[in-house]
Short mmCIF file of C-alpha atoms in Angstrom, two decimals:
data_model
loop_
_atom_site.label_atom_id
_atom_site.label_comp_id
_atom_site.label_asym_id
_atom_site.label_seq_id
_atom_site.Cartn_x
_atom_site.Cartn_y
_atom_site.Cartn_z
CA UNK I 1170 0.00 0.00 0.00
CA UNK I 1171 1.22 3.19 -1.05
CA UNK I 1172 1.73 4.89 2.32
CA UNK I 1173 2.94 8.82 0.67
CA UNK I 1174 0.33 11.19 1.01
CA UNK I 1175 -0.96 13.80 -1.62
CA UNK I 1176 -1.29 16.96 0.34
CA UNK I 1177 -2.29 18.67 -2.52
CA UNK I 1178 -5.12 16.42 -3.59
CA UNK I 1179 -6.43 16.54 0.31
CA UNK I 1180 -6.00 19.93 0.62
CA UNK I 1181 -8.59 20.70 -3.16
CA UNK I 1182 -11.12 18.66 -1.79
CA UNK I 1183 -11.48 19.82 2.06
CA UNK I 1184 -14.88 20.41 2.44
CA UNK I 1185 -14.40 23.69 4.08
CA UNK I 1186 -13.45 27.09 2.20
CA UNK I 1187 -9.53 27.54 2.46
CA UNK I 1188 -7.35 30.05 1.13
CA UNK I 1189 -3.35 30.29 1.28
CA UNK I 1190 -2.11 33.88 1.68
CA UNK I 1191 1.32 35.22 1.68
CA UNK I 1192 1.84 38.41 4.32
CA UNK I 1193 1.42 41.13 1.91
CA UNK I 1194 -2.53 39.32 1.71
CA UNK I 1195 -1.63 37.79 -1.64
CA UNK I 1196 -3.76 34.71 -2.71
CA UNK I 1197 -0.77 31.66 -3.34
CA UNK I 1198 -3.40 28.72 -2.87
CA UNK I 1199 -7.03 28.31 -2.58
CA UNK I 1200 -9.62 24.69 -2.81
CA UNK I 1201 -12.30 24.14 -4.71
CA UNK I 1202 -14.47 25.03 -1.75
CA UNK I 1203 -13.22 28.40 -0.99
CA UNK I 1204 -13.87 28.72 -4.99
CA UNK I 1205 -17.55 27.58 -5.23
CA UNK I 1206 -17.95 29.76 -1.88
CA UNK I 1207 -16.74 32.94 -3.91
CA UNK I 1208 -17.60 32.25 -7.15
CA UNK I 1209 -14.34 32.83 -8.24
CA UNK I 1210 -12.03 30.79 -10.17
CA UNK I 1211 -8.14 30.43 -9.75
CA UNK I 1212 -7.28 32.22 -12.25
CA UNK I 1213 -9.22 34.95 -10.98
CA UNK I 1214 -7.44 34.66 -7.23
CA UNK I 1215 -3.75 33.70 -7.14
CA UNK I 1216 -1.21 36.28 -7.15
CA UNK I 1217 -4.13 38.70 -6.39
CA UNK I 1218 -4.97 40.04 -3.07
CA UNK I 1219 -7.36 38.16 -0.76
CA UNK I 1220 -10.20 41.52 -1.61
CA UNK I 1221 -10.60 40.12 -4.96
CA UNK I 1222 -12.45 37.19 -3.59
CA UNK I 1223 -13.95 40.35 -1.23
CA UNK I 1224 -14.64 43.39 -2.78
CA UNK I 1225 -16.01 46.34 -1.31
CA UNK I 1226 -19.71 46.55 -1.66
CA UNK I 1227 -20.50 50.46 -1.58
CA UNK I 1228 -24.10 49.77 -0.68
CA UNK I 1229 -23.58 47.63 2.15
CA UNK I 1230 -22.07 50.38 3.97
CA UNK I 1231 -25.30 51.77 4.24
CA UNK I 1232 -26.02 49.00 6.91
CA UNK I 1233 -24.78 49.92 10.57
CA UNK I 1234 -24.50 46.11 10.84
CA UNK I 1235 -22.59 45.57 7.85
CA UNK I 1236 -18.42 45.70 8.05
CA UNK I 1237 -17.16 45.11 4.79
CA UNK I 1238 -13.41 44.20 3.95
CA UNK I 1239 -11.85 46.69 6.68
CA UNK I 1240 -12.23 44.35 9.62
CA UNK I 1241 -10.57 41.25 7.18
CA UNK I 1242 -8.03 43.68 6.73
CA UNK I 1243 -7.70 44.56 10.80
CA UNK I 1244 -7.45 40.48 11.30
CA UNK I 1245 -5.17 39.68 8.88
CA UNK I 1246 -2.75 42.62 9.71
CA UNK I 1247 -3.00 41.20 13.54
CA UNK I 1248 -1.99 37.77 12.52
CA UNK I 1249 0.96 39.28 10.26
CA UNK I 1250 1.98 41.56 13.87
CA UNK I 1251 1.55 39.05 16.49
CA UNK I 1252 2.00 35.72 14.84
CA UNK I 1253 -1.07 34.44 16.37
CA UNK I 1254 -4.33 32.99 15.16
CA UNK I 1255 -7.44 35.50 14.93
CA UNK I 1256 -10.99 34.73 14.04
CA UNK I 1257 -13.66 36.71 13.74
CA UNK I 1258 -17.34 34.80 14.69
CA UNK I 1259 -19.27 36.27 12.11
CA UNK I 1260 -18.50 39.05 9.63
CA UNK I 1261 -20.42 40.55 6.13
CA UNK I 1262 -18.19 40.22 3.28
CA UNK I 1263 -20.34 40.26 -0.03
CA UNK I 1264 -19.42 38.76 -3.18
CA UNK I 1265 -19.55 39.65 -7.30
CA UNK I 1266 -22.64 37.19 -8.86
CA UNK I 1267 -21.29 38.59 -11.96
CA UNK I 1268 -18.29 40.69 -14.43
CA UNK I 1269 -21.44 43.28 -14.64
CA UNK I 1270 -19.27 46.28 -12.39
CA UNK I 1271 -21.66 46.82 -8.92
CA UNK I 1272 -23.79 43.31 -8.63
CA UNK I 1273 -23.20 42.08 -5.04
CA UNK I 1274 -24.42 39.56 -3.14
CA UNK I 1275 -25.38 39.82 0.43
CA UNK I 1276 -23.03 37.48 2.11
CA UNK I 1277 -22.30 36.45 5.96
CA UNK I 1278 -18.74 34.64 7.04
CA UNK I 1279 -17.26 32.99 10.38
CA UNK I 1280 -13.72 33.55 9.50
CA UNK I 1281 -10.26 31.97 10.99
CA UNK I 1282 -7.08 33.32 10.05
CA UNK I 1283 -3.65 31.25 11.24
CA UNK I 1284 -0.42 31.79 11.17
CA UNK I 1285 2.18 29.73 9.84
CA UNK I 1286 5.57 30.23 11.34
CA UNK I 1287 9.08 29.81 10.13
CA UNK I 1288 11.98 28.86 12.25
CA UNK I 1289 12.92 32.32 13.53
CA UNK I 1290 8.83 32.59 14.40
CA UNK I 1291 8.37 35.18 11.51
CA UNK I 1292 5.44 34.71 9.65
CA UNK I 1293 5.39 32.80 6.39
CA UNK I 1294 1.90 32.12 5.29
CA UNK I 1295 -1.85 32.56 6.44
CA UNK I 1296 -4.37 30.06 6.31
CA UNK I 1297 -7.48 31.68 6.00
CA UNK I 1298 -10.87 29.67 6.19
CA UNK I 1299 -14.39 31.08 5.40
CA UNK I 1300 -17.33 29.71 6.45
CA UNK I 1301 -20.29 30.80 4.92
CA UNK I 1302 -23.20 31.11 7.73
CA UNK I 1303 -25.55 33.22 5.69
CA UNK I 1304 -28.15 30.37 4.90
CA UNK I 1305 -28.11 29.67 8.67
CA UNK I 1306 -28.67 33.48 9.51
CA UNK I 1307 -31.81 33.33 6.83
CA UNK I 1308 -33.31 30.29 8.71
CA UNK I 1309 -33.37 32.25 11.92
CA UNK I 1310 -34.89 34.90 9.96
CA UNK I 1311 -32.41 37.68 11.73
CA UNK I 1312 -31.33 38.98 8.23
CA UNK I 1313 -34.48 40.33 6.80
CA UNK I 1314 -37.13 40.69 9.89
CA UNK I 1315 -37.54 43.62 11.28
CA UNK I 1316 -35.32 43.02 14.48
CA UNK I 1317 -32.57 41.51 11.63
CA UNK I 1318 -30.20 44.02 12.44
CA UNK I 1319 -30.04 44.20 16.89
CA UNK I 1320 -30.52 39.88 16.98
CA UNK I 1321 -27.52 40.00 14.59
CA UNK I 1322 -25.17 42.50 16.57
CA UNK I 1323 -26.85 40.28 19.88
CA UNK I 1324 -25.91 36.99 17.52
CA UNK I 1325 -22.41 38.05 16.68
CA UNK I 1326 -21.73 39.18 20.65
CA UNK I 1327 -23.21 35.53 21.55
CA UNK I 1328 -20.95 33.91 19.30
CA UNK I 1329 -17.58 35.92 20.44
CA UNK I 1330 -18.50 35.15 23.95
CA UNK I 1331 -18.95 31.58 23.28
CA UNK I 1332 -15.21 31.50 20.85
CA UNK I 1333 -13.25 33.38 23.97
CA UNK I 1334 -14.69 31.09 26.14
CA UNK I 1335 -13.76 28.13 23.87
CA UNK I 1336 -10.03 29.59 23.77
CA UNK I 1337 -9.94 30.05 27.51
CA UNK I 1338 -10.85 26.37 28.15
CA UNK I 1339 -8.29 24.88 25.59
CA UNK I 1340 -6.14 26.97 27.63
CA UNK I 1341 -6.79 26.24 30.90
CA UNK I 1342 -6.82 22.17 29.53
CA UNK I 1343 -3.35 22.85 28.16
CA UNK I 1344 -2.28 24.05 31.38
CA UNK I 1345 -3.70 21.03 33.10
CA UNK I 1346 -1.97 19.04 30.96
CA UNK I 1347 1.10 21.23 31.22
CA UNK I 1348 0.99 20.64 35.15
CA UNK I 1349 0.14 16.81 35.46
CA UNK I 1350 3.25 16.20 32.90
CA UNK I 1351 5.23 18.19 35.49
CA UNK I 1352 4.08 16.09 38.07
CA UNK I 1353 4.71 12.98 35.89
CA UNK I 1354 8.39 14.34 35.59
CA UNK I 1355 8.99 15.31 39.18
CA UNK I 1356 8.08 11.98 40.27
CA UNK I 1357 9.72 10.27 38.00
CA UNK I 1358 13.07 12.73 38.74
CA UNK I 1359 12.73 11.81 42.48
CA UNK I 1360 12.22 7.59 41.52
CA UNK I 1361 15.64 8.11 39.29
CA UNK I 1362 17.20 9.98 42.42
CA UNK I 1363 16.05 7.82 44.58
CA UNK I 1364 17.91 4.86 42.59
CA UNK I 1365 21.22 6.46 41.92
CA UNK I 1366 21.25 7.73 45.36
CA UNK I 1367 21.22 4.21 46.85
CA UNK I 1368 23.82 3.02 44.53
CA UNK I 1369 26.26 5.73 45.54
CA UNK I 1370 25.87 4.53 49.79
CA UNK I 1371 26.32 1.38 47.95
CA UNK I 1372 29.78 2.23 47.09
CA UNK I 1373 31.16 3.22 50.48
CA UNK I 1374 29.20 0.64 52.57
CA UNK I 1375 30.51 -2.39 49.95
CA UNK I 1376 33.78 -0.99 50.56
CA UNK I 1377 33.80 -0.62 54.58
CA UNK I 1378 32.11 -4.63 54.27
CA UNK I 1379 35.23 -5.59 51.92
CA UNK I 1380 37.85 -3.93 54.43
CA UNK I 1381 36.24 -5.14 57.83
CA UNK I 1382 36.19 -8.90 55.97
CA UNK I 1383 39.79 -8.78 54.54
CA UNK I 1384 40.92 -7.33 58.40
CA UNK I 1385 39.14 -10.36 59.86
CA UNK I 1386 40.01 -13.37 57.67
CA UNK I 1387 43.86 -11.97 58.04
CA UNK I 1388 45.14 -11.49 61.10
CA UNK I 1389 48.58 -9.59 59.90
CA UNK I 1390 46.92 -7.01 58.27
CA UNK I 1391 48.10 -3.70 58.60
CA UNK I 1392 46.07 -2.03 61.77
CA UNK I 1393 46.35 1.30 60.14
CA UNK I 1394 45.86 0.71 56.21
CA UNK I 1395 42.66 -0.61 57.27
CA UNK I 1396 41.71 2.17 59.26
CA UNK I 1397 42.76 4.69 56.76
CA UNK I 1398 40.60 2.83 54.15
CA UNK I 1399 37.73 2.30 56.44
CA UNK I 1400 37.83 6.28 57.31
CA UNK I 1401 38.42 6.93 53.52
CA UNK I 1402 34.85 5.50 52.93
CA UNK I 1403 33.32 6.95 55.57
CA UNK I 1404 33.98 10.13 54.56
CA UNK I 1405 32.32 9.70 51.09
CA UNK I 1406 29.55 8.13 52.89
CA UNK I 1407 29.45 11.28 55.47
CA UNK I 1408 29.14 13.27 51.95
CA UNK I 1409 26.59 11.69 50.08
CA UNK I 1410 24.51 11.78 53.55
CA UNK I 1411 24.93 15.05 54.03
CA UNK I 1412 23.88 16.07 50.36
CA UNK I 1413 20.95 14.22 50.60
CA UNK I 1414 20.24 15.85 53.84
CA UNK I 1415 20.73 19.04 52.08
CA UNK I 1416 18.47 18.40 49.33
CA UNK I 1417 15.17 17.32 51.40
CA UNK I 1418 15.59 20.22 53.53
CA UNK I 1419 15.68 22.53 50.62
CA UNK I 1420 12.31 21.08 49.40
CA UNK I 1421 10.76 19.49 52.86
CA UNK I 1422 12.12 21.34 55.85
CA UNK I 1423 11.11 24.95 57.02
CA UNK I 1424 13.51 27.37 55.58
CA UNK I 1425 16.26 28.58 58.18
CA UNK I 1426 16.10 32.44 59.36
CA UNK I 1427 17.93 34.40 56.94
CA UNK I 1428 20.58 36.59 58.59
CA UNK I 1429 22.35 39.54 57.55
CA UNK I 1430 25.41 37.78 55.84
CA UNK I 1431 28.78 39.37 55.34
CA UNK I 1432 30.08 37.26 52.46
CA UNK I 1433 34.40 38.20 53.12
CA UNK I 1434 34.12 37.50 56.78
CA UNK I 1435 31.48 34.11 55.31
CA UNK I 1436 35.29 33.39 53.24
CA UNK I 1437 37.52 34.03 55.92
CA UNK I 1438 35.35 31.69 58.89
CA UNK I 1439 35.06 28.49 56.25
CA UNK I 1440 38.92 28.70 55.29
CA UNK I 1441 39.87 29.03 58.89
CA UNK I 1442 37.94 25.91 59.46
CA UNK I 1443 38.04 23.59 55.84
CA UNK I 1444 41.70 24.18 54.91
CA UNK I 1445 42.15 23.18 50.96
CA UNK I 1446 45.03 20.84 50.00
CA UNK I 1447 45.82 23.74 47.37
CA UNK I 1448 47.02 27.17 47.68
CA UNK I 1449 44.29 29.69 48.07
CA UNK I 1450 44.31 33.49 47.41
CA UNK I 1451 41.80 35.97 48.01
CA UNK I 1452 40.44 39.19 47.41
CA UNK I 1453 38.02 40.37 49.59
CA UNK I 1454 36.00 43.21 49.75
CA UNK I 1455 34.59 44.19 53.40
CA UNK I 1456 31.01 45.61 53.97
CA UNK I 1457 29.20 42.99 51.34
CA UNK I 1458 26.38 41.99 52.64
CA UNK I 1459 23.62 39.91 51.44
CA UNK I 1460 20.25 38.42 52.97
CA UNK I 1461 20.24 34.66 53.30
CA UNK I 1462 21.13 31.79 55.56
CA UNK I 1463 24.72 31.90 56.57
CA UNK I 1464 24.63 27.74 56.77
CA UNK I 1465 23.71 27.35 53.54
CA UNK I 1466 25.82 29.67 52.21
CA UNK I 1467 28.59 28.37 53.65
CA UNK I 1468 27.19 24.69 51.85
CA UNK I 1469 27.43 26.89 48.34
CA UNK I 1470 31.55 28.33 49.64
CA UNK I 1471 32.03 24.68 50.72
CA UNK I 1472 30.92 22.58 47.49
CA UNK I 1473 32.67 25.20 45.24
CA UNK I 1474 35.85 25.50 47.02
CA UNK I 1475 35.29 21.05 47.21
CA UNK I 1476 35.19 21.21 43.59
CA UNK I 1477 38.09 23.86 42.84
CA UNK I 1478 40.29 21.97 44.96
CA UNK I 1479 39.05 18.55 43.02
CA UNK I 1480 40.15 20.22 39.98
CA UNK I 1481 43.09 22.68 40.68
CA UNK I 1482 46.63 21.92 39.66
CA UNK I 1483 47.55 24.33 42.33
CA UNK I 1484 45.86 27.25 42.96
CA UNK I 1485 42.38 28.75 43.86
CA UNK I 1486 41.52 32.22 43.99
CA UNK I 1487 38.17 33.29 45.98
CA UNK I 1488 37.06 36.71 45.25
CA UNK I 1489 34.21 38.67 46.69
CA UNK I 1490 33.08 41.92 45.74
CA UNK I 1491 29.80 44.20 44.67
CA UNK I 1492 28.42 44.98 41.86
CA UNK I 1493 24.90 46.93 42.66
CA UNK I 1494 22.68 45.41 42.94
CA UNK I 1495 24.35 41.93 42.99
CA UNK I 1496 27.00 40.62 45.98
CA UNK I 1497 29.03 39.25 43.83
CA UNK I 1498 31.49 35.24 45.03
CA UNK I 1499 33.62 33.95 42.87
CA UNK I 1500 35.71 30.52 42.72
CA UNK I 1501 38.54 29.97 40.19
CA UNK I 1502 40.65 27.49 39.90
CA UNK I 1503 43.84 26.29 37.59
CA UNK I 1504 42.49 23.00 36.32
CA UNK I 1505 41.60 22.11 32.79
CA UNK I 1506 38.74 24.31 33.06
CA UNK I 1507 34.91 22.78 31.54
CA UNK I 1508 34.17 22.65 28.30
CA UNK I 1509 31.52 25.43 26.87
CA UNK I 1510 28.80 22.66 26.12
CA UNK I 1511 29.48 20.52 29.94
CA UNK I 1512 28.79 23.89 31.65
CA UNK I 1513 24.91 24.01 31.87
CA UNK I 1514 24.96 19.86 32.37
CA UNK I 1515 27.21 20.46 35.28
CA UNK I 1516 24.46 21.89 37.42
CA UNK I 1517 22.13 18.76 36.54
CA UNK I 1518 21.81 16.34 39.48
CA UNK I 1519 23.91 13.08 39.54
CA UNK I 1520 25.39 14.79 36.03
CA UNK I 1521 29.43 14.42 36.16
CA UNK I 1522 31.81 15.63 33.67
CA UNK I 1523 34.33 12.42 32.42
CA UNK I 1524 37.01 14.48 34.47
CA UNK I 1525 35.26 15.12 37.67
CA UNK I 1526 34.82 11.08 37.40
CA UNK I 1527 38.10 10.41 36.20
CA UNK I 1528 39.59 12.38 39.35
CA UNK I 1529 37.09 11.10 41.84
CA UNK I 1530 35.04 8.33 41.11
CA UNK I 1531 32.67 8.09 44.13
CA UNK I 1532 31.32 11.59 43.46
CA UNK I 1533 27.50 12.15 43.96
CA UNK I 1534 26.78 14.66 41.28
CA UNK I 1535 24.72 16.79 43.98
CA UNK I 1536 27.72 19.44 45.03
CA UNK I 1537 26.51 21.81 42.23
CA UNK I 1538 22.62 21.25 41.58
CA UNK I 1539 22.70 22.14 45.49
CA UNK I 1540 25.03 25.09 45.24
CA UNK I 1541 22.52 26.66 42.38
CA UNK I 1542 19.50 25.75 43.75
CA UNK I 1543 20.25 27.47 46.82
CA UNK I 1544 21.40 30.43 45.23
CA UNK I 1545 18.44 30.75 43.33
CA UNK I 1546 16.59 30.36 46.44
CA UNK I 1547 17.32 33.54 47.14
CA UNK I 1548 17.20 35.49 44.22
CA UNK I 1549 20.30 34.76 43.17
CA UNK I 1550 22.15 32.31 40.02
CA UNK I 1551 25.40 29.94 40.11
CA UNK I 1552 27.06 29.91 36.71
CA UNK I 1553 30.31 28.93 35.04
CA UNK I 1554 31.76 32.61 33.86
CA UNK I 1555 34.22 32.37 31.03
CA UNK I 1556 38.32 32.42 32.31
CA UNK I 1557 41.36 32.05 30.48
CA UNK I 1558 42.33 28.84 32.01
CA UNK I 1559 40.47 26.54 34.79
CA UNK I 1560 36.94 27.24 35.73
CA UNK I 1561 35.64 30.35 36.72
CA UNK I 1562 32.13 29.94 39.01
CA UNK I 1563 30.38 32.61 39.91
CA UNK I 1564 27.21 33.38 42.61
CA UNK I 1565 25.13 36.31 42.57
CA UNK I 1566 22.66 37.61 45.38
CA UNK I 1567 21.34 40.45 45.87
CA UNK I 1568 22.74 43.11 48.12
CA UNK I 1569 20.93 43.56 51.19
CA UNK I 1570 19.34 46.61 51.48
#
């Protein structure tokens, strides 16, 4: 079965009146529909503008009720502006019954114009559909009775009411939809955390099990090696903990009392405390003060410093300074640096660069997410900043006030 589809063939034969225009309003397509709807053939359409299928009918515009092409103009010229659909419930756009110059007839559309979008979201075409509702107005009698003209304008009011509330339905289903796959996601995040999580305190616990075994089947065995390896592990177990910990109070706990923080003296209080294996310098500027909780910012100071020293060859270099209306922290270090498409992945959870797991294996992945998330918790970003060699983090708060 031939399985290719003839767009073309589909599109001559819809029943419904549809024309193709470009976004000067010139006719490029039209079906046999829109044709017999007109009374128009395509010879009279393409390459013309859309008002040669309407023309202005100088008598209608003796009718209060009657709108002519102007409004078709209006919609179109919205579409072409905003790039989004507009329709127009009911609208009087009469047509030539002949070539004999001023023969009209009286003719009533539900119109839908739509966008079609290129890749830069400028618009490229307009589908226009006209449906022809004037049969349906002369059953209800609202053309010609004596009332015709206030049940139409109450008609066409009805009908707009009834369309907006149509769009703000889809919209408020899209948004359903929008928020139960966002719930679908989230839970399915936390099920994948959940998993990795568990094999990480896998790795430390199967390695305390493997040293306390070898220790007892071996009497001889070093005393201290063992110990070493034993506190080794419980160290990255003490980590992953301790990020987990992190991460359900972000999300579960109550939020600690935020605290005027001085971020140099922040610096100066964590170094004194967590001395790095490398050489650090800094460059502190006093008086910059942010609003936040001074334990988790010293969890941000700690993870990035963790992951400059991970990284450095030698050197780190902590700066902090302001930059109204941003406090401003910075982390460098000397290492290979991260590579301009790993630097947004970084900040995913359990995400680790091939270095970062070539130069620690038992990482969690959770150093960074954490570090962002809590800078974002209060107004603030974590990013990579660009640096001539080794990578360059940078946190961003704003300054107290």
């Amino acid at each position: 079965m031939d399985s290719v589809v003839d767009y073309e063939a589909v599109f001559a034969v819809l029943p419904v009146p549809f024309a193709v225009l470009t976004p000067d309003l010139t006719v490029v397509a039209v079906n046999n529909a829109y044709l017999e709807a007109t009374n128009r053939t395509r010879a009279d359409l393409l390459g013309r503008s859309i008002f040669t299928a309407f023309p202005a009918n100088p008598a209608a515009l003796e009718d209060p009720h009657a709108w002519g092409v102007e409004p078709l103009r209006a919609s179109l010229e919205r579409v072409v502006a905003t790039g989004k659909p507009d329709t127009m419930p009911l609208v009087r756009n009469d047509i030539r019954t002949s070539d004999i110059p001023g023969t009209f007839q009286e003719r009533y559309w539900s119109m839908i114009n739509t966008p079609v979008l290129g890749p830069d979201g400028e618009v490229k075409l307009i589908v226009h559909r006209s449906q022809d509702v004037t049969r349906l107005l002369e059953q209800m009698r609202l053309i010609r009775g004596e009332r015709g003209g206030a049940m139409e304008s109450q008609i066409y009011a009805h009908v707009g009411e009834l369309l907006d509330l149509n769009d703000r339905l889809k919209r408020a289903y899209r948004e359903e939809q929008q928020t139960v796959s966002a719930l679908h996601e989230a839970i399915e995040e936390q099920q994948r955390f959940l998993f990795d999580a568990s094999h990480d305190l896998r790795n430390p616990i199967a390695g305390l099990l493997a040293e306390v075994e070898d220790a007892l089947s071996d009497p001889q065995a070093d005393p201290w090696r063992t110990l070493r390896t034993l506190h080794s592990n419980i160290e990255r177990l003490n980590d992953i903990v301790a990020d987990l910990l992190v991460l359900a109070r972000l999300y579960t706990a109550t939020p600690p009392t935020n605290e005027l923080v001085d971020l140099a003296r922040l610096v100066e209080e964590e170094l004194q405390q967590h001395v790095p294996d490398a050489v650090v310098h800094t460059r502190l500027d006093q008086g910059v003060v942010v609003r936040a909780s001074r334990i988790r910012l010293a969890r941000v100071l700690a993870n990035l410093v963790a992951n400059a020293e991970r990284h450095a060859t030698s050197t780190i270099e902590i700066i902090v300074a302001a930059e109204p209306p941003d406090a401003v922290l910075e982390v460098i270090d000397d290492g290979p640096g991260v590579a301009p498409d790993e630097r947004e992945k970084i900040f995913r959870r359990r995400y680790r660069a091939e270095e970062s797991r070539r130069l620690d294996s038992g990482g969690s992945g959770l150093g960074l997410p954490i570090a962002r998330e809590i800078a974002q918790g209060y107004g603030g970003d974590l990013y990579l900043a660009d640096h001539p060699s080794g990578a360059r983090f940078v946190m961003r708060l704003p300054l107290a006030v």
